Coordinates of C-alpha atoms and ligand atoms in Angstrom, one line a residue:
X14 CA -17.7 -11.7 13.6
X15 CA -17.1 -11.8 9.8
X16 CA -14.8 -13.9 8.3
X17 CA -13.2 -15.4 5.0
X18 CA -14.7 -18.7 3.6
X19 CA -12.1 -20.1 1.3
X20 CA -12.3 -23.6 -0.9
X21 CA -9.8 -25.8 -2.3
X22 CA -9.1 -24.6 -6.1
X23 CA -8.0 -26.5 -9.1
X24 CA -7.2 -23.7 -10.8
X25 CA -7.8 -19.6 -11.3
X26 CA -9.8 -18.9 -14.8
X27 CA -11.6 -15.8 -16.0
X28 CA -10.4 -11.8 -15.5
X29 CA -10.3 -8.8 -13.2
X30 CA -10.1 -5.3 -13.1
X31 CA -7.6 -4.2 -10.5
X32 CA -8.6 -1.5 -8.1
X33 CA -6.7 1.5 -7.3
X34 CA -3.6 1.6 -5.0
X35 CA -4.6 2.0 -1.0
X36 CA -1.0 3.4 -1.0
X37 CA -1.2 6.0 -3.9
X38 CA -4.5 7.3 -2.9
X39 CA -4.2 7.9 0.6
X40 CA -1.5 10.6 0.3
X41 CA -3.8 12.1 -2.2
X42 CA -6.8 12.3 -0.1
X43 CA -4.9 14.3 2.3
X44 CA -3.0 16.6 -0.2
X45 CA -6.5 18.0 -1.5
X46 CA -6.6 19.9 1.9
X47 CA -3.8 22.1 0.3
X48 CA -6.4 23.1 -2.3
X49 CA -9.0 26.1 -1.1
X50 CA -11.8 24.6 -3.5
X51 CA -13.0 20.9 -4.9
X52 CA -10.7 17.8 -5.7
X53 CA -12.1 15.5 -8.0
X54 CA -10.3 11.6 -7.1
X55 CA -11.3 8.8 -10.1
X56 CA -10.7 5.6 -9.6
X57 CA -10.7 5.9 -5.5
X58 CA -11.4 2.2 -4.2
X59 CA -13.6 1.5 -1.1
X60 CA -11.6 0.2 1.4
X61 CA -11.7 1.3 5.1
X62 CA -8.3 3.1 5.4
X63 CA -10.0 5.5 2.8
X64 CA -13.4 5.6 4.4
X65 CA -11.3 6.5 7.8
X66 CA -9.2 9.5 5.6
X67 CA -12.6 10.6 4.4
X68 CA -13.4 10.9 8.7
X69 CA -10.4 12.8 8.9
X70 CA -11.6 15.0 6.5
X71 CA -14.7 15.9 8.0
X72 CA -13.2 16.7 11.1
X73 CA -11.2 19.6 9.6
X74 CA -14.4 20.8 8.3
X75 CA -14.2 19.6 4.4
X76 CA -16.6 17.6 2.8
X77 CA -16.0 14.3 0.9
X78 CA -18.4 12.3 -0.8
X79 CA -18.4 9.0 -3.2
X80 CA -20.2 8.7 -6.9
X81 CA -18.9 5.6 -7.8
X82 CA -15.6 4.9 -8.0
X83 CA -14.5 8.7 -7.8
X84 CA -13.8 10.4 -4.9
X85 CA -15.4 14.3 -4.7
X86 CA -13.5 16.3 -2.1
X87 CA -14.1 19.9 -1.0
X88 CA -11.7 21.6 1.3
X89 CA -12.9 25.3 0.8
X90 CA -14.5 25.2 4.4
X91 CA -10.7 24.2 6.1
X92 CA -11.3 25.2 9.6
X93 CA -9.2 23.1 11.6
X94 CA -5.5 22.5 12.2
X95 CA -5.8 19.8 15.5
X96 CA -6.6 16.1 14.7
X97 CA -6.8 13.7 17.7
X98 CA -9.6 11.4 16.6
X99 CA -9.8 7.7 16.6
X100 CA -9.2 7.6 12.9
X101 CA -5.5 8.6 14.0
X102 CA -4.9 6.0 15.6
X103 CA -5.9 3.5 13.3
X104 CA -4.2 4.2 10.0
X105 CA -0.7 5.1 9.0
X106 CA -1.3 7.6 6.3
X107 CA -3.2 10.2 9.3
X108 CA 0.0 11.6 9.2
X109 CA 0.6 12.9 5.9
X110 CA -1.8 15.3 7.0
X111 CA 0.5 17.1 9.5
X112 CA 2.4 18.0 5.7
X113 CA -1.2 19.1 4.1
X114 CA -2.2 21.3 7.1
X115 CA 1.2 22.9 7.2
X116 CA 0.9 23.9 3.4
X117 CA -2.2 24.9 4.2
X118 CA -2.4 27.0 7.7
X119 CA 1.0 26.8 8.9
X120 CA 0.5 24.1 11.5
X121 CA -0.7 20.8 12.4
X122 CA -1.6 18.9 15.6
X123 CA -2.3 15.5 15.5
X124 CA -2.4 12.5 17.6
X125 CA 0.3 9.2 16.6
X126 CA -0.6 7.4 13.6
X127 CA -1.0 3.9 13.9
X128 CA -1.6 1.6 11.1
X129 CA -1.0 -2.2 10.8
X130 CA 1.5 -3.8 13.5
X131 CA 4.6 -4.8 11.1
X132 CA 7.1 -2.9 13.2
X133 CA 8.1 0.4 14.8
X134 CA 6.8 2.6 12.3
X135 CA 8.6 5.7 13.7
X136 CA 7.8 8.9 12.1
X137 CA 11.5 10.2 13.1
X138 CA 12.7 10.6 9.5
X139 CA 9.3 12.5 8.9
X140 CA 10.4 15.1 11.8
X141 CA 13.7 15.5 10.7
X142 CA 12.6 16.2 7.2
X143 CA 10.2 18.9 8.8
X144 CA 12.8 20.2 11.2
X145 CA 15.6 20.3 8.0
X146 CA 12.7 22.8 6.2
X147 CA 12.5 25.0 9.2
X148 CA 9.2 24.4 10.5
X149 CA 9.3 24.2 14.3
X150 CA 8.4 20.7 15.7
X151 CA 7.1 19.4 19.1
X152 CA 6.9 16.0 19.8
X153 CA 5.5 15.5 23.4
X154 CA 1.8 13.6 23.3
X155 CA 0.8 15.0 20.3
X156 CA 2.8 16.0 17.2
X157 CA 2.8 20.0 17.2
X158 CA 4.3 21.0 14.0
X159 CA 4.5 25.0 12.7
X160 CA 6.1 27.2 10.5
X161 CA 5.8 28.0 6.8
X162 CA 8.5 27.7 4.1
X163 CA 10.0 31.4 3.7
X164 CA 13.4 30.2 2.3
X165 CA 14.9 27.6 -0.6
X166 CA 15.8 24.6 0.9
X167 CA 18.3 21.8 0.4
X168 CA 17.2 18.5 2.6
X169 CA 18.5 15.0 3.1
X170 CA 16.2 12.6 4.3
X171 CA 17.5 10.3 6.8
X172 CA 15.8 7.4 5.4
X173 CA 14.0 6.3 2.0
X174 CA 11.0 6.4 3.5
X175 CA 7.6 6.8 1.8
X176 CA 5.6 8.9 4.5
X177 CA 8.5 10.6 5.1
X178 CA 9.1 11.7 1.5
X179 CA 4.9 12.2 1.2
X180 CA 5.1 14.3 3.8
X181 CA 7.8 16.6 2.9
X182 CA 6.4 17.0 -0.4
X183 CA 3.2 18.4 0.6
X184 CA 4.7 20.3 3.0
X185 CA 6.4 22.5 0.1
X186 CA 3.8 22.9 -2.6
X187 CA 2.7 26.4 -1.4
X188 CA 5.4 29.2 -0.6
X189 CA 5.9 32.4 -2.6
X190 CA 8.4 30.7 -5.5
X191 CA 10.7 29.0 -3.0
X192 CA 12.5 26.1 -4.1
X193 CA 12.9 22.4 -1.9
X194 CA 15.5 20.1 -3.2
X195 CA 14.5 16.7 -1.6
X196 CA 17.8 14.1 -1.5
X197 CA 16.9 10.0 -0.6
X198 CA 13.7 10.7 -1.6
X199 CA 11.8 7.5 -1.9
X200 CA 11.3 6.7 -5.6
X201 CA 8.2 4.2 -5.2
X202 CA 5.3 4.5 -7.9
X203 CA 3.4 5.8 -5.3
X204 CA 5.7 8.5 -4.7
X205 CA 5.3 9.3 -8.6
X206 CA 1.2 8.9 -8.6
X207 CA 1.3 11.4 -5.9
X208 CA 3.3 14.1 -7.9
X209 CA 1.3 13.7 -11.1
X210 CA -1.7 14.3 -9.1
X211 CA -0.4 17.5 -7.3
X212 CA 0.8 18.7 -10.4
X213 CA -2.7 18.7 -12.2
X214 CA -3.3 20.4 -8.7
X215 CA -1.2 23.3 -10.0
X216 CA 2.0 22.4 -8.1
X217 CA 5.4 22.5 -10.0
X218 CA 7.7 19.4 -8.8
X219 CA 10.4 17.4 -11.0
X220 CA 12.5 14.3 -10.6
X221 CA 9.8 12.9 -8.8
X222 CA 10.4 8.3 -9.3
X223 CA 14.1 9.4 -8.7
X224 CA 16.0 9.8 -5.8
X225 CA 16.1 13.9 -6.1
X226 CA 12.7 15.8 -6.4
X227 CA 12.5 19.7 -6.7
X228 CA 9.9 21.4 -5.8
X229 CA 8.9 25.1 -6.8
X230 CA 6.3 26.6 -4.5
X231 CA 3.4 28.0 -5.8
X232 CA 0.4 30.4 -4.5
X233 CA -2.1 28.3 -4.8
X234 CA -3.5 25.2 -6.1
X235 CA -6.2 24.8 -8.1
X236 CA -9.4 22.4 -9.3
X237 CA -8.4 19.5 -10.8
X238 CA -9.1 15.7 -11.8
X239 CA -6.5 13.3 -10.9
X240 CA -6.0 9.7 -11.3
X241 CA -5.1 6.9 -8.8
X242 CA -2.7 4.1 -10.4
X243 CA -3.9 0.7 -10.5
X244 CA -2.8 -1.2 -7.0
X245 CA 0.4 -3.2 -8.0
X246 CA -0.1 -6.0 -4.8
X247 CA -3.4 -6.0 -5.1
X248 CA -2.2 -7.3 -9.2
X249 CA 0.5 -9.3 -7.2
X250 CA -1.6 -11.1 -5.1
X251 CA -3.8 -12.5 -7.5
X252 CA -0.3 -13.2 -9.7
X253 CA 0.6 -15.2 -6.4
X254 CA -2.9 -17.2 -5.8
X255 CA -2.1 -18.2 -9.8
X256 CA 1.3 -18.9 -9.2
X257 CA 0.2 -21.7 -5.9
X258 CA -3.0 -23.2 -8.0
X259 CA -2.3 -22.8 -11.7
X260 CA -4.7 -21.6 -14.2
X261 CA -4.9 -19.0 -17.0
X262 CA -6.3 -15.1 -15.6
X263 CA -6.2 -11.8 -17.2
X264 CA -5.8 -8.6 -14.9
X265 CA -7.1 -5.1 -16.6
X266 CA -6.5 -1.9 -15.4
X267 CA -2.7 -2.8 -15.3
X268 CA -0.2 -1.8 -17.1
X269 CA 2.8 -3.2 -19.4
X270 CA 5.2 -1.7 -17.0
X271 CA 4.1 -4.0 -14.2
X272 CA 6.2 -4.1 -11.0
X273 CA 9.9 -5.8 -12.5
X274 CA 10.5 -7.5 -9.4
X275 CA 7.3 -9.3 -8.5
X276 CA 7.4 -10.4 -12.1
X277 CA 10.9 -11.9 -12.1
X278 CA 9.9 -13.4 -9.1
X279 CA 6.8 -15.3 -10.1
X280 CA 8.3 -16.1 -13.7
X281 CA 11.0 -18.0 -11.7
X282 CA 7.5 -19.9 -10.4
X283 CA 6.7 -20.6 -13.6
X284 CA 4.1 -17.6 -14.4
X285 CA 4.4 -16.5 -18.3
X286 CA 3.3 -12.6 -18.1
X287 CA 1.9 -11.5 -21.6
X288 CA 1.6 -7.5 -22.2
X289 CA -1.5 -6.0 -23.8
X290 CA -2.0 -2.0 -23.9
X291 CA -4.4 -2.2 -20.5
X292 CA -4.3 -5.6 -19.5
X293 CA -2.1 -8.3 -18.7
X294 CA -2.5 -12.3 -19.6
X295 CA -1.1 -14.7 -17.3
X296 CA -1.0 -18.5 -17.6
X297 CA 0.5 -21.0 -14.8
X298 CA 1.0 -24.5 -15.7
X299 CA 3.5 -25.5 -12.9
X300 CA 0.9 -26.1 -9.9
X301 CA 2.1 -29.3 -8.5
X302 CA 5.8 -28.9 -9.7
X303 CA 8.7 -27.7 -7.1
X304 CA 11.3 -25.2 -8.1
X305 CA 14.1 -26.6 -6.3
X306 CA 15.2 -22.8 -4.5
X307 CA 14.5 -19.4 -4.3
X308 CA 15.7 -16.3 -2.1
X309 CA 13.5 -13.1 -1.8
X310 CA 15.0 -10.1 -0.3
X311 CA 12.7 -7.1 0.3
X312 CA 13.9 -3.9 -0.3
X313 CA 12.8 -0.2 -1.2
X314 CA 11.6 0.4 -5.0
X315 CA 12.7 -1.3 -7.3
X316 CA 13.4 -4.0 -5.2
X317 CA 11.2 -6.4 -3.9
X318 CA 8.1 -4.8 -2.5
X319 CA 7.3 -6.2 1.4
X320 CA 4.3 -5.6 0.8
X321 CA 4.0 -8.5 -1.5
X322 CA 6.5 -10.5 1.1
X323 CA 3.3 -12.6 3.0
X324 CA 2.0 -13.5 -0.2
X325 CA 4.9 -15.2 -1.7
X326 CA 5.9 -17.0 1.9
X327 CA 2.6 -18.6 1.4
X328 CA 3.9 -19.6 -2.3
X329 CA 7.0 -20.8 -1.7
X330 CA 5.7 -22.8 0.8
X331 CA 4.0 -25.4 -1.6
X332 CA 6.0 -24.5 -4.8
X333 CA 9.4 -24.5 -3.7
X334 CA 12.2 -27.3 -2.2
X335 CA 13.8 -25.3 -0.5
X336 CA 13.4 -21.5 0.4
X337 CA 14.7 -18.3 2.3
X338 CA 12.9 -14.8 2.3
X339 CA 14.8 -12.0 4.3
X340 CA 12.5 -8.7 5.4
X341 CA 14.7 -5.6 5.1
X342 CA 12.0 -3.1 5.5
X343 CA 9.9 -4.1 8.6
X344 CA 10.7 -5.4 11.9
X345 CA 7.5 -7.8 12.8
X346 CA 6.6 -8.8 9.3
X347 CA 6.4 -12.7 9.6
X348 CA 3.4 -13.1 12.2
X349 CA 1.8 -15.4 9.2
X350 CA 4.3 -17.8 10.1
X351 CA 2.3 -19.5 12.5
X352 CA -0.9 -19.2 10.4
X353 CA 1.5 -21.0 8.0
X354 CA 2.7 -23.8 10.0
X355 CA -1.3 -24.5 11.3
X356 CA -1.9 -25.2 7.6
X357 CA 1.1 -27.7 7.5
X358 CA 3.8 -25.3 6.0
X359 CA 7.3 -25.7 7.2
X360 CA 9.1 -22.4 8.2
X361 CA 11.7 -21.8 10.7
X362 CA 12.6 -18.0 11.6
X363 CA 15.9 -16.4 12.5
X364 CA 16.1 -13.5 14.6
X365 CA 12.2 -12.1 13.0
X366 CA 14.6 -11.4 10.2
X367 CA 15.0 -14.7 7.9
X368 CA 12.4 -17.0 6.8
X369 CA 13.4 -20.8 5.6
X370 CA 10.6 -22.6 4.1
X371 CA 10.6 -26.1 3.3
X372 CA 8.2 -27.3 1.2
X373 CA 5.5 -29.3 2.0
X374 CA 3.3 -31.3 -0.5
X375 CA 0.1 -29.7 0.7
X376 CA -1.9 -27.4 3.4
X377 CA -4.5 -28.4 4.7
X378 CA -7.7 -26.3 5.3
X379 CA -8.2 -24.6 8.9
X380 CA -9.4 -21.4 10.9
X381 CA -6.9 -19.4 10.6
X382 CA -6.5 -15.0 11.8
X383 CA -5.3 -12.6 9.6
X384 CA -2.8 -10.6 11.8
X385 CA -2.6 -7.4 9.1
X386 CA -3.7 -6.4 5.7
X387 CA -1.0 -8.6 3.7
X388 CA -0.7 -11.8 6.0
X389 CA -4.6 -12.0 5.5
X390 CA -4.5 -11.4 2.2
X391 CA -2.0 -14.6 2.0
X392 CA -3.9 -16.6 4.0
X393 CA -6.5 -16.4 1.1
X394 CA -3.8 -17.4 -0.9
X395 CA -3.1 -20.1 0.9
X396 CA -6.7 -21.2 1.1
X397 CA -7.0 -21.5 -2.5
X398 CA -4.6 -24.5 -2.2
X399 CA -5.2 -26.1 0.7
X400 CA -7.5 -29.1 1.1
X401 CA -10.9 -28.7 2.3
X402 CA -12.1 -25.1 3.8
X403 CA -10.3 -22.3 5.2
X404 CA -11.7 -19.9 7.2
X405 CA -9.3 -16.5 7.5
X406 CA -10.9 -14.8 10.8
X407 CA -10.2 -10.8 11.5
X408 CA -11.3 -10.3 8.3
X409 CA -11.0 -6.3 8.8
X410 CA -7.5 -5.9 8.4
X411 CA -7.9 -7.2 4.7
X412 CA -10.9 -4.8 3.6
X413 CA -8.5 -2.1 5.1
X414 CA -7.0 -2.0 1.3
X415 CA -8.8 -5.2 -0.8
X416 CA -11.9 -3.0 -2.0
X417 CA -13.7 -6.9 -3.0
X418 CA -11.2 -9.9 -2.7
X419 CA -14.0 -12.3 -2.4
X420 CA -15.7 -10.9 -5.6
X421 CA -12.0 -10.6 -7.4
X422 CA -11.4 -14.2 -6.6
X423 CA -14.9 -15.0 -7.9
X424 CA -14.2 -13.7 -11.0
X425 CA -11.2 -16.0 -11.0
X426 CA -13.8 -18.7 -11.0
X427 CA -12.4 -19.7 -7.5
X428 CA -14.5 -20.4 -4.1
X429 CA -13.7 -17.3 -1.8
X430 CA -16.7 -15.8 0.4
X431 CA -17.4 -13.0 2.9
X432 CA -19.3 -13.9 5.5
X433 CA -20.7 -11.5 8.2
Ligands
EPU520 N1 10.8 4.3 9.3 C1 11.6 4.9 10.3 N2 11.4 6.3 10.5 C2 10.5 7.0 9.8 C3 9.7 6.4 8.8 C4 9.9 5.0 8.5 O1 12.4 4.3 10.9 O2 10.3 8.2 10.1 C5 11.0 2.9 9.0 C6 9.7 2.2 9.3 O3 9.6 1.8 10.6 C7 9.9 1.0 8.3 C8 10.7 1.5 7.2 O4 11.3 2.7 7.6 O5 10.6 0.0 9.0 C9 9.8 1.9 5.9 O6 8.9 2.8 6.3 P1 8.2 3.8 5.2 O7 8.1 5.1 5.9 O8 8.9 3.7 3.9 O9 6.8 3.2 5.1 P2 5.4 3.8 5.3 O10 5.3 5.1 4.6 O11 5.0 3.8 6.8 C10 4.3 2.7 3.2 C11 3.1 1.9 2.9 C12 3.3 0.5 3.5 C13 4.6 -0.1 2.8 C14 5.8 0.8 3.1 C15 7.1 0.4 2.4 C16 1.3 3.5 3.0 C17 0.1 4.0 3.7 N3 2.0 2.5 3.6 O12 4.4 2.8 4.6 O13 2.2 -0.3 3.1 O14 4.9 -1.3 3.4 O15 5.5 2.2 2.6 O16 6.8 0.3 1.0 O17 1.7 4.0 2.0 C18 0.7 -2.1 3.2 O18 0.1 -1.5 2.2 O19 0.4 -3.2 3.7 C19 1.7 -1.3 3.9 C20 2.2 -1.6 5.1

């Protein structure tokens, strides 16, 4: 079984590049099936939740393969509308192709999409948004979703949700010139990557990063490069491991817009953020000092991002006196906890809802599981402080969407290996 060996650090030293974003690119993989011809994906990271799109892939009969870091996608050989494989079942984003096969053929069948265990994770607001376009939907074993978009639309979606407005997106690139009006959309930068990237596709959507997109359908989509974003937790994580053990790192690829609320937050941990054109410098001096409170609240974009929500428990629970982090967005987001506590933190729950941390002078170094992607990313974190060795087991979850933390964390002159 392979696992994470992590050593105590005195400190993070040296520079990164930042891989692309898991959540930007996965959308995109399954948006090229709306394009009769060859995608070309750069900066596409390896990480199993993009190996198990590429699967996907295959089984409607397109081709993907890898040169590096870009992905090459053909989907001129589309043969298939019906996707019930285990890759389904496994990650979240299988069902954003349900919206790519609709723009494509006019319907999709595909098994539940699972994904990591944070919560429901109902795809209720993704039905709705179908049903409010007119497509016909069935929702028995298998999602069995028709139609084709033969009239301008005006939707509301019930919730801000990022599949949800994915999906519905995709779902209205191709018609003859209608026109979709999308209301709540979700406004994360992933939301935006995946416009920019469909509109060097050919497609013709606006408002896209606010809270309206339109959409005008076109034909047909054509060849095109497109560009994933750099991965903003995958940046925040590192920003939290510097924020816990101090130190002086520069992350490239990034840019000067960085994510507002993961840098208030860490500033208020004593991280000084300074902006280059491609690169950002960051410098930590307050390892062993408290801050006496702090309150996170997660919340759609621009809020707080949960995704980021693991990394900064395992923070807080060394670097402040007192603290409370409320999850908003899942249900079952604070499984670390007890990864936590085994290292010596001190964190009472409320309800699965509220976390209060009291902070503890040290962790100490244990076998520890990661439970999903972000908890075992912040058990790395968490490693990096504590005394002695850590050893973060399940390892799988995390190379679901850290393309190398071990070597990223090398770089950073710190102790982090993959065994197995
Ligand atoms: N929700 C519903 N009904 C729906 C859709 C969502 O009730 O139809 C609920 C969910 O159960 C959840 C909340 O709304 O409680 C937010 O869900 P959303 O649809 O916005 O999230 P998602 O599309 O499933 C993406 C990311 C997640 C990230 C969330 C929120 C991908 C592949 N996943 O999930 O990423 O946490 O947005 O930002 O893009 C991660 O990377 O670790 C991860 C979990």
């Amino acid at each position: 079984m392979s696992y994470l060996k992590i050593r105590h650090s005195d400190g993070l030293f040296g520079e990164v590049a930042i891989q692309g974003s898991k959540n930007s690119v996965l959308p995109i993989i399954a948006s090229t099936v709306l394009h009769k011809g060859q995608t070309i994906i750069r900066n596409c990271p390896h990480i199993s939740d993009v190996y198990d799109m590429m699967k996907i892939l295959k089984s409607l009969g397109a081709t993907s393969i890898f040169e590096g870091n870009t992905l090459i996608v053909d989907s001129s050989q589309i043969n298939n509308s019906v996707i019930i494989d285990n890759e389904v079942s496994r990650i979240r984003s299988s069902v954003i192709f349900v919206g790519a096969l609709l723009g494509r053929c006019g319907c999709a069948k595909i098994a539940y999409p699972g994904g990591c265990k944070i919560g429901e994770r109902k795809i209720d607001a993704h039905l709705d948004g179908f049903l409010q376009l007119g497509y016909e939907v069935e929702d028995n074993c298998y999602l069995d979703v028709k139609g084709r978009i033969t009239e301008d639309r005006v939707i509301c979606l019930k919730i801000k949700s990022v599949g949800a407005t994915e999906n519905v997106i995709i779902s209205s690139v191709i018609s003859d010139g209608k026109i979709v009006i999308i209301n709540n959309a979700a406004t994360e930068p992933e939301i935006v990557n995946l416009c920019i990237a469909l509109n060097e596709m050919g497609a013709e959507i606006t408002g896209y990063g606010s809270e309206r997109i339109e959409i005008k359908g076109v034909k047909e989509l054509k060849e095109a490069e497109v560009e994933v974003f750099y991965d903003r937790i995958v940046a925040g994580t590192y920003i939290a491991a510097l924020s816990l053990v101090g130190g002086n790192i520069t992350l490239k690829n990034i840019d000067r817009n960085y994510d507002n609320a993961i840098t208030m937050a860490f500033r208020k941990l004593g991280v000084q953020f300074k902006y280059y054109k491609n690169e950002i410098s960051l410098k930590c001096n307050a390892k062993n000092k408290k801050i006496p409170e702090l309150t996170i609240s997660t919340a759609v974009y621009p809020g707080f991002p949960t995704d980021m929500q693991s990394q900064i428990m395992a923070v807080m629970c060394v670097r402040v006196e007192s603290g409370i982090i409320v999850e908003n967005i899942f249900e079952n987001r604070f499984g670390n906890v007890e990864m936590l506590k085994k290292m010596g933190a001190s964190i009472d729950v409320i309800n699965n809802k509220i976390a209060m941390i009291k902070g503890v002078n040290r962790l100490k170094g244990c076998k520890v599981k990661a439970l999903d992607l972000r908890s075992g990313a912040a058990l790395c974190v968490a490693g990096l402080m504590a005394e002695g060795e850590t050893i973060v087991e399940d390892v799988e979850y995390i190379l679901r969407g850290y393309e190398h933390i071990d070597e990223d964390f090398r770089k950073l002159s710190a102790n982090v290996w993959f065994v197995g």
